[in-house]
């Protein structure tokens, strides 16, 4: 796979394609980042962007994982101590998941976001940005609670992070796109360069095929799940025997194969007794999706297989969490 393909595969959006093509010409040593508000346990939403980071490392890039403690504080995720504690656990799980230690730098936001220069730049950005503009950038991150001043400062700081971490590329879920668009608009106003961004898709809720998997209402799969819990969750998933369900719904089982399993395994084997046709082997997502569509692959077999591959992916992180907690 060439560098451009590694950088962009499974991305929902690339801003701009031309800038990412330039980057893919010579990716070695270039720096990309994702920021996460620390939370104790990684879930599939985190792992989706982590898969992209692994792609970037395979293309030779350096990866910065921002443990966004100040952002989590602004977004009312706990006290500083609580947030830092969960950040350390998060870091260990990322490494267990497969980020390459030699190519990954973990940085706490508070290491640089409280410096004088950063603070003065932040105030500069505050002067350049209307409340309305900042609020729009936060719409998908903030949740439903009433906007506070902290929610307006948040996207401005995220904008500055791109400059202060000396990055060549920003990565995030599609829910980060409005902040990245704000950054494209505002960084030049402070005489800083615009950087490209790559956005990963938001996977549908497991049981309904609608909305966002990491949302609080739906079922989410996390590093904490036991093999049995994982099987139960995958078994209860919405999986119509087709890749394109009606009414704008998605098939979450297929999405998980596409975004979580195929990027990490060379091939996927569906084990079936001979009387049901024997094992099926897939080297890519398309063939599996076509077989589900044609009826060759039964949803129950697809789910069983999905659960066992996901289990293999989360097992090292689950083990790490147990160690940390014991
Ligand atoms: N807004 C992210 C967290 C975050 C991301 C980046 I990239 C930053 O520079 C700072 C914070 C979230 O929603 O988790």
CSV table of C-alpha atoms in Angstrom, one decimal, residues 59-264:
chain,number,residue,atom,x,y,z
A,59,UNK,CA,3.9,5.2,6.5
A,60,UNK,CA,6.8,6.4,8.6
A,61,UNK,CA,5.2,9.3,10.4
A,62,UNK,CA,5.7,10.3,14.0
A,63,UNK,CA,2.6,10.4,16.1
A,64,UNK,CA,1.7,12.7,19.0
A,65,UNK,CA,-1.1,11.6,21.3
A,66,UNK,CA,-2.3,14.7,23.2
A,67,UNK,CA,-3.7,13.7,26.6
A,68,UNK,CA,-6.0,16.8,26.7
A,69,UNK,CA,-6.2,17.2,30.4
A,70,UNK,CA,-7.0,21.0,30.3
A,71,UNK,CA,-9.7,20.4,27.6
A,72,UNK,CA,-11.2,17.6,29.8
A,73,UNK,CA,-11.2,20.1,32.7
A,74,UNK,CA,-12.9,22.8,30.6
A,75,UNK,CA,-15.5,20.2,29.5
A,76,UNK,CA,-16.1,19.3,33.2
A,77,UNK,CA,-14.8,15.7,33.1
A,78,UNK,CA,-13.5,15.8,36.6
A,79,UNK,CA,-10.8,17.3,38.8
A,80,UNK,CA,-7.2,17.6,37.5
A,81,UNK,CA,-6.1,14.7,39.6
A,82,UNK,CA,-8.9,12.4,38.4
A,83,UNK,CA,-8.2,13.4,34.8
A,84,UNK,CA,-4.5,12.8,35.1
A,85,UNK,CA,-5.0,9.4,36.7
A,86,UNK,CA,-7.2,8.2,33.9
A,87,UNK,CA,-4.8,9.7,31.3
A,88,UNK,CA,-2.0,7.4,32.5
A,89,UNK,CA,-4.3,4.4,32.1
A,90,UNK,CA,-5.3,5.5,28.7
A,91,UNK,CA,-1.6,5.8,27.6
A,92,UNK,CA,-0.9,2.2,28.7
A,93,UNK,CA,-3.9,0.9,26.7
A,94,UNK,CA,-2.9,2.7,23.5
A,95,UNK,CA,0.5,1.1,23.7
A,96,UNK,CA,-1.0,-2.3,24.4
A,97,UNK,CA,-3.4,-1.8,21.4
A,98,UNK,CA,-0.4,-1.5,19.0
A,99,UNK,CA,0.8,2.1,18.7
A,100,UNK,CA,4.6,1.9,18.2
A,101,UNK,CA,6.3,3.1,21.3
A,102,UNK,CA,9.4,4.4,19.4
A,103,UNK,CA,7.2,6.5,17.1
A,104,UNK,CA,4.7,7.8,19.6
A,105,UNK,CA,5.0,10.9,21.9
A,106,UNK,CA,2.5,11.3,24.6
A,107,UNK,CA,2.0,14.9,25.7
A,108,UNK,CA,-0.2,16.4,28.4
A,109,UNK,CA,-2.0,19.5,27.4
A,110,UNK,CA,-1.0,21.2,30.7
A,111,UNK,CA,2.7,20.8,29.7
A,112,UNK,CA,2.5,23.6,27.2
A,113,UNK,CA,-1.0,25.1,27.4
A,114,UNK,CA,-0.3,27.1,30.5
A,115,UNK,CA,2.8,28.8,29.2
A,116,UNK,CA,2.8,32.6,28.8
A,117,UNK,CA,3.2,32.6,25.0
A,118,UNK,CA,0.4,30.1,24.5
A,119,UNK,CA,-1.9,32.1,26.9
A,120,UNK,CA,-1.2,35.4,25.0
A,121,UNK,CA,-1.9,33.7,21.7
A,122,UNK,CA,-5.1,32.3,23.2
A,123,UNK,CA,-6.2,35.8,24.2
A,124,UNK,CA,-5.3,37.0,20.7
A,125,UNK,CA,-7.6,34.3,19.2
A,126,UNK,CA,-10.4,35.2,21.6
A,127,UNK,CA,-10.2,38.8,20.2
A,128,UNK,CA,-10.4,37.5,16.6
A,129,UNK,CA,-13.3,35.0,17.1
A,130,UNK,CA,-17.0,35.8,17.7
A,131,UNK,CA,-18.9,33.8,20.3
A,132,UNK,CA,-21.2,32.5,17.7
A,133,UNK,CA,-18.2,31.1,15.6
A,134,UNK,CA,-16.6,29.4,18.6
A,135,UNK,CA,-19.9,27.9,19.7
A,136,UNK,CA,-20.6,26.5,16.2
A,137,UNK,CA,-17.2,24.8,16.3
A,138,UNK,CA,-18.1,23.0,19.5
A,139,UNK,CA,-21.6,21.9,18.6
A,140,UNK,CA,-20.7,18.2,18.2
A,141,UNK,CA,-18.2,18.0,21.1
A,142,UNK,CA,-20.0,19.7,23.8
A,143,UNK,CA,-23.2,17.7,24.4
A,144,UNK,CA,-26.4,19.2,25.5
A,145,UNK,CA,-25.6,21.3,28.5
A,146,UNK,CA,-25.8,25.1,28.5
A,147,UNK,CA,-22.7,26.6,26.9
A,148,UNK,CA,-20.3,28.2,29.3
A,149,UNK,CA,-17.3,30.4,28.6
A,150,UNK,CA,-15.1,27.3,29.0
A,151,UNK,CA,-16.8,25.8,25.9
A,152,UNK,CA,-15.8,28.8,23.8
A,153,UNK,CA,-12.2,28.7,25.0
A,154,UNK,CA,-12.0,25.0,24.2
A,155,UNK,CA,-12.0,25.1,20.4
A,156,UNK,CA,-9.6,28.1,20.4
A,157,UNK,CA,-7.1,26.1,22.4
A,158,UNK,CA,-7.5,23.1,20.2
A,159,UNK,CA,-6.7,25.4,17.3
A,160,UNK,CA,-3.5,26.6,19.0
A,161,UNK,CA,-2.4,23.0,19.8
A,162,UNK,CA,-1.9,22.4,16.1
A,163,UNK,CA,0.8,25.1,16.1
A,164,UNK,CA,2.3,24.5,19.5
A,165,UNK,CA,2.8,20.8,18.9
A,166,UNK,CA,4.6,21.6,15.7
A,167,UNK,CA,2.4,19.3,13.6
A,168,UNK,CA,2.0,18.5,9.9
A,169,UNK,CA,-1.3,16.8,10.2
A,170,UNK,CA,-4.4,16.8,12.5
A,171,UNK,CA,-6.4,13.6,12.9
A,172,UNK,CA,-9.8,13.2,14.5
A,173,UNK,CA,-13.3,11.8,14.3
A,174,UNK,CA,-15.7,13.6,12.1
A,175,UNK,CA,-17.0,15.3,15.2
A,176,UNK,CA,-13.8,17.3,15.3
A,177,UNK,CA,-14.2,18.7,11.8
A,178,UNK,CA,-15.7,22.1,12.8
A,179,UNK,CA,-12.9,22.8,15.2
A,180,UNK,CA,-10.4,21.9,12.4
A,181,UNK,CA,-12.2,24.2,10.0
A,182,UNK,CA,-12.0,27.0,12.6
A,183,UNK,CA,-8.3,26.3,12.9
A,184,UNK,CA,-7.9,26.6,9.1
A,185,UNK,CA,-9.6,30.0,9.2
A,186,UNK,CA,-7.9,31.4,12.3
A,187,UNK,CA,-4.2,30.1,12.3
A,188,UNK,CA,-3.3,32.4,9.4
A,189,UNK,CA,-4.7,35.4,11.3
A,190,UNK,CA,-1.9,34.8,13.8
A,191,UNK,CA,0.6,34.2,11.0
A,192,UNK,CA,0.7,30.5,11.6
A,193,UNK,CA,0.5,27.9,8.8
A,194,UNK,CA,-2.7,25.9,8.0
A,195,UNK,CA,-2.3,22.1,8.3
A,196,UNK,CA,-4.3,19.4,6.6
A,197,UNK,CA,-6.7,17.2,8.6
A,198,UNK,CA,-8.0,13.6,8.2
A,199,UNK,CA,-11.3,12.7,9.7
A,200,UNK,CA,-12.4,9.2,10.6
A,201,UNK,CA,-16.0,8.1,10.3
A,202,UNK,CA,-18.4,8.0,13.3
A,203,UNK,CA,-19.6,4.4,13.6
A,204,UNK,CA,-23.3,3.8,14.0
A,205,UNK,CA,-24.8,2.7,17.3
A,206,UNK,CA,-24.5,-1.1,17.6
A,207,UNK,CA,-28.1,-1.9,18.3
A,208,UNK,CA,-30.0,0.5,16.1
A,209,UNK,CA,-27.7,1.3,13.2
A,210,UNK,CA,-28.3,5.0,13.9
A,211,UNK,CA,-26.3,7.8,15.2
A,212,UNK,CA,-23.0,7.5,17.1
A,213,UNK,CA,-21.6,4.4,18.8
A,214,UNK,CA,-19.8,6.3,21.5
A,215,UNK,CA,-23.0,8.1,22.5
A,216,UNK,CA,-24.1,7.6,26.1
A,217,UNK,CA,-27.4,5.9,25.2
A,218,UNK,CA,-26.2,3.2,22.9
A,219,UNK,CA,-24.1,0.1,23.6
A,220,UNK,CA,-20.4,0.6,23.2
A,221,UNK,CA,-17.6,-1.8,23.2
A,222,UNK,CA,-14.6,-1.0,25.4
A,223,UNK,CA,-11.3,-2.3,26.6
A,224,UNK,CA,-13.0,-3.4,29.8
A,225,UNK,CA,-15.3,-5.9,28.2
A,226,UNK,CA,-14.8,-9.6,28.9
A,227,UNK,CA,-14.9,-12.0,26.0
A,228,UNK,CA,-18.4,-13.0,27.1
A,229,UNK,CA,-19.7,-9.4,27.4
A,230,UNK,CA,-18.2,-8.7,24.0
A,231,UNK,CA,-20.0,-11.7,22.5
A,232,UNK,CA,-23.3,-10.7,24.1
A,233,UNK,CA,-23.0,-7.1,22.8
A,234,UNK,CA,-22.1,-8.2,19.2
A,235,UNK,CA,-24.9,-10.8,19.3
A,236,UNK,CA,-27.4,-8.1,20.1
A,237,UNK,CA,-26.2,-5.9,17.3
A,238,UNK,CA,-28.4,-4.8,14.4
A,239,UNK,CA,-27.3,-6.8,11.4
A,240,UNK,CA,-29.8,-7.0,8.6
A,241,UNK,CA,-28.7,-9.5,5.9
A,242,UNK,CA,-27.7,-6.6,3.7
A,243,UNK,CA,-25.0,-4.0,3.5
A,244,UNK,CA,-27.4,-1.2,2.8
A,245,UNK,CA,-30.4,-1.2,5.2
A,246,UNK,CA,-33.2,1.2,4.3
A,247,UNK,CA,-34.0,4.6,5.8
A,248,UNK,CA,-30.4,5.9,6.2
A,249,UNK,CA,-29.5,3.1,8.7
A,250,UNK,CA,-26.1,1.6,8.7
A,251,UNK,CA,-25.1,-2.0,9.2
A,252,UNK,CA,-22.9,-1.7,12.3
A,253,UNK,CA,-21.6,-5.2,12.1
A,254,UNK,CA,-20.2,-4.5,8.7
A,255,UNK,CA,-18.9,-1.2,9.8
A,256,UNK,CA,-16.9,-2.8,12.6
A,257,UNK,CA,-15.4,-5.3,10.1
A,258,UNK,CA,-14.5,-2.4,7.8
A,259,UNK,CA,-13.0,0.0,10.2
A,260,UNK,CA,-11.7,-2.2,13.0
A,261,UNK,CA,-11.0,-5.7,11.8
A,262,UNK,CA,-9.7,-5.5,8.2
A,263,UNK,CA,-7.2,-2.7,8.9
A,264,UNK,CA,-5.6,-4.9,11.6
